[in-house]
PDB file of C-alpha atoms in Angstrom:
ATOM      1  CA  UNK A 726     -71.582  77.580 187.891  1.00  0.00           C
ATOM      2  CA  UNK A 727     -68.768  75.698 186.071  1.00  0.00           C
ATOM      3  CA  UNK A 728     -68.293  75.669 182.240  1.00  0.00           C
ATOM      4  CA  UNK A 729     -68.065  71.926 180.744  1.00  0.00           C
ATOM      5  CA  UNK A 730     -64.688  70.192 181.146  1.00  0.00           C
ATOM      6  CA  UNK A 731     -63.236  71.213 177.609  1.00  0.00           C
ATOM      7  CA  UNK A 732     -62.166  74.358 179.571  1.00  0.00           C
ATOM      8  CA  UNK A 733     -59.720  72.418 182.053  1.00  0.00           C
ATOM      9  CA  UNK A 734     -59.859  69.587 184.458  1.00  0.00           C
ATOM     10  CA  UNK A 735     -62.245  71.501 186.712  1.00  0.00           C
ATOM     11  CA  UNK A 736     -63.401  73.276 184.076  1.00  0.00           C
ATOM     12  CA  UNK A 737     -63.172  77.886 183.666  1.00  0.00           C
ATOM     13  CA  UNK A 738     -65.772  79.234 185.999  1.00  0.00           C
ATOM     14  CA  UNK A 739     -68.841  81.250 183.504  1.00  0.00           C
ATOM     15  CA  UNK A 740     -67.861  84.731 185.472  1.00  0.00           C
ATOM     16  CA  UNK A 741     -63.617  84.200 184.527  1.00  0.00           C
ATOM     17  CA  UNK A 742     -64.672  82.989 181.166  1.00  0.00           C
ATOM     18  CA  UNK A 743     -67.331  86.175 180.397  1.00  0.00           C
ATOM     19  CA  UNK A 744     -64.556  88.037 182.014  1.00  0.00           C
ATOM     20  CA  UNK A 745     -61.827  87.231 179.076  1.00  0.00           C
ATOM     21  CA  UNK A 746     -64.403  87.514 176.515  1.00  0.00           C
ATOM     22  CA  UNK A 747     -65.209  90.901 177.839  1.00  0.00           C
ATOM     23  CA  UNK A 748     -61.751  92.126 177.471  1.00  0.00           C
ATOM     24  CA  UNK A 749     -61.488  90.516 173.741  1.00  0.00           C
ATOM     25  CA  UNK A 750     -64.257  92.645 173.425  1.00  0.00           C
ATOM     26  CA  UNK A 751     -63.106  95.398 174.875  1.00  0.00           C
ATOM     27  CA  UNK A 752     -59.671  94.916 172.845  1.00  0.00           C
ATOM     28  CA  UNK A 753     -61.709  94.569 169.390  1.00  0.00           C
ATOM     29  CA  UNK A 754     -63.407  98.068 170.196  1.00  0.00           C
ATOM     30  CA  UNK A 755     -60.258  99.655 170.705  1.00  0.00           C
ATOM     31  CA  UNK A 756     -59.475  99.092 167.500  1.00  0.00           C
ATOM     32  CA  UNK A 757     -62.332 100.561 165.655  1.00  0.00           C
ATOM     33  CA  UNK A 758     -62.173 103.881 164.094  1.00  0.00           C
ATOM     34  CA  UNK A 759     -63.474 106.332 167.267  1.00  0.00           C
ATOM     35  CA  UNK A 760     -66.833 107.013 165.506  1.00  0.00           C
ATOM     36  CA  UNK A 761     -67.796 103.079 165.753  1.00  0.00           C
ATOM     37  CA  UNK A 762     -66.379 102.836 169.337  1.00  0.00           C
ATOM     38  CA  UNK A 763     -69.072 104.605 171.315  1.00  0.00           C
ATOM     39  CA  UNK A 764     -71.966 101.911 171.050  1.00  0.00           C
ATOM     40  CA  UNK A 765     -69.840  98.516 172.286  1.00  0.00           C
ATOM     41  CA  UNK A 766     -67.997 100.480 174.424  1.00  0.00           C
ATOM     42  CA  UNK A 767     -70.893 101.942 176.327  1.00  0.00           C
ATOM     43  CA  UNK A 768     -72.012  98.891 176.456  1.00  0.00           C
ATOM     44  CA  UNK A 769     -68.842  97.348 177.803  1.00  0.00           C
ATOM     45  CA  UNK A 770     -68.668  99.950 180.285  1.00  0.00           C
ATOM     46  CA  UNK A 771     -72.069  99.096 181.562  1.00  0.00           C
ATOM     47  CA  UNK A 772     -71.479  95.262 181.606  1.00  0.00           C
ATOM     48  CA  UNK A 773     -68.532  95.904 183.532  1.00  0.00           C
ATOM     49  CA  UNK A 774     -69.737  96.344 187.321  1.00  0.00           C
ATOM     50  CA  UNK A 775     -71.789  93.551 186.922  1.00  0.00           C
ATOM     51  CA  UNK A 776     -69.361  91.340 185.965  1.00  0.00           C
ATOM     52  CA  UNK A 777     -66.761  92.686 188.636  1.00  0.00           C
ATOM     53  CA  UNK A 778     -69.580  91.842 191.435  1.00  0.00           C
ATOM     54  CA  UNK A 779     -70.203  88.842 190.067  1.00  0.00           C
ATOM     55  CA  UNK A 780     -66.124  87.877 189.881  1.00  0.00           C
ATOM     56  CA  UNK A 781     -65.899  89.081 193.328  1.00  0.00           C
ATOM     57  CA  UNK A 782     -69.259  86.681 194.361  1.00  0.00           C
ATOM     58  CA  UNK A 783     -67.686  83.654 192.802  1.00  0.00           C
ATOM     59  CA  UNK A 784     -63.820  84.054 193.727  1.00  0.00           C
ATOM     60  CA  UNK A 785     -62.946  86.525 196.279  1.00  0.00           C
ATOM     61  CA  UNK A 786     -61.715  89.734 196.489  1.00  0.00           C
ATOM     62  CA  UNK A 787     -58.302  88.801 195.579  1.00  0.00           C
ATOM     63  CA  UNK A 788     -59.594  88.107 191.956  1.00  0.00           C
ATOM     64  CA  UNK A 789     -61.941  91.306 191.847  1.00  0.00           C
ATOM     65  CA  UNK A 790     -59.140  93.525 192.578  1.00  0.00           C
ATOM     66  CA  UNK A 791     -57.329  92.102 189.656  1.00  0.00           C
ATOM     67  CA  UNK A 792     -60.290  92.321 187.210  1.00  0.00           C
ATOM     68  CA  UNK A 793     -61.196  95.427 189.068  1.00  0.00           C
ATOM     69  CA  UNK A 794     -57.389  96.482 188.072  1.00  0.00           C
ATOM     70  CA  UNK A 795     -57.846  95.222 184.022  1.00  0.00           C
ATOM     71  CA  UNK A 796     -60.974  97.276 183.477  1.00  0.00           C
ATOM     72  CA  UNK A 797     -59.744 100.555 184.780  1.00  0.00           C
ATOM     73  CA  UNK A 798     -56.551  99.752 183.177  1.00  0.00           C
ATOM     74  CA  UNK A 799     -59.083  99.302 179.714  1.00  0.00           C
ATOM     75  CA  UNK A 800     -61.238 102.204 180.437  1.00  0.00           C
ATOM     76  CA  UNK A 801     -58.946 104.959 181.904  1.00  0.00           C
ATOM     77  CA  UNK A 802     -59.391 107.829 179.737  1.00  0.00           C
ATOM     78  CA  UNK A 803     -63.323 107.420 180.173  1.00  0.00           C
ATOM     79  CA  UNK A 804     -63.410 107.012 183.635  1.00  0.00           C
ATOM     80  CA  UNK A 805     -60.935 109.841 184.387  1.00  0.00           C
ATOM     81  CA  UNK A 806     -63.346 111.521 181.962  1.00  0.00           C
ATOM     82  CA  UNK A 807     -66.125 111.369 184.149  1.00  0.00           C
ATOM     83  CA  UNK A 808     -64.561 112.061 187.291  1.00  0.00           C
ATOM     84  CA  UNK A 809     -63.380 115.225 186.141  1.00  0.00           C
ATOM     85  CA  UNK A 810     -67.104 116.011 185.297  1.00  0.00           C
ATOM     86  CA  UNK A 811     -69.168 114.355 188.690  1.00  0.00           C
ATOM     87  CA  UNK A 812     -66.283 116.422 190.309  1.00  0.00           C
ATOM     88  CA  UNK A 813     -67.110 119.496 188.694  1.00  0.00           C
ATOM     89  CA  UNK A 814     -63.610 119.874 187.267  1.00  0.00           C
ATOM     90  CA  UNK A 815     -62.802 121.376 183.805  1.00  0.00           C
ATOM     91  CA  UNK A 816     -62.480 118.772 181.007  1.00  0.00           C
ATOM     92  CA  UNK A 817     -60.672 119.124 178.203  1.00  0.00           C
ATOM     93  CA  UNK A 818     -61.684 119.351 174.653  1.00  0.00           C
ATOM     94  CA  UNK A 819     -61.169 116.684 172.677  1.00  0.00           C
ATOM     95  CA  UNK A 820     -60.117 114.456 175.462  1.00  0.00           C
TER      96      UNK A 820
END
């Protein structure tokens, strides 16, 4: 599925496109005080493996293992986070 030509001469496929929106998103929740993060960015973190599989679907595994490499780059205190806790290690207060 292609987005209409105002994106390029071939035009931004919808998955790239959703995928830079996500991480304006994503960038936008970072800066909210921590209280106001946990809504979008549950949310973001749910969107997320859809979008990768659906990246991957369109363009090849080349281009998942980048986006693949942006979102754990976003998300890497969370997702060490619960590691640590489906591993059964200790997690640290605050953190």
């Amino acid at each position: 599925m292609r987005c209409p030509q105002s994106f390029g001469t071939d035009g931004m496929s919808l998955p790239l496109l959703l995928g830079c929106l996500w991480v304006v998103a994503a960038t936008v929740t970072a800066l909210l005080p921590m209280h106001r993060q946990m809504v979008p960015g549950f949310t973001l973190l749910v969107v997320a493996p859809v979008l990768l599989l659906w990246i991957g679907l369109e363009h090849g595994w080349l281009w998942l293992a980048f986006a693949a490499f942006a979102f754990a780059s976003m998300f890497r205190r969370p997702l060490a986070y619960m590691l640590r806790r489906a591993l059964g290690l200790a997690v640290k207060a605050g953190h």
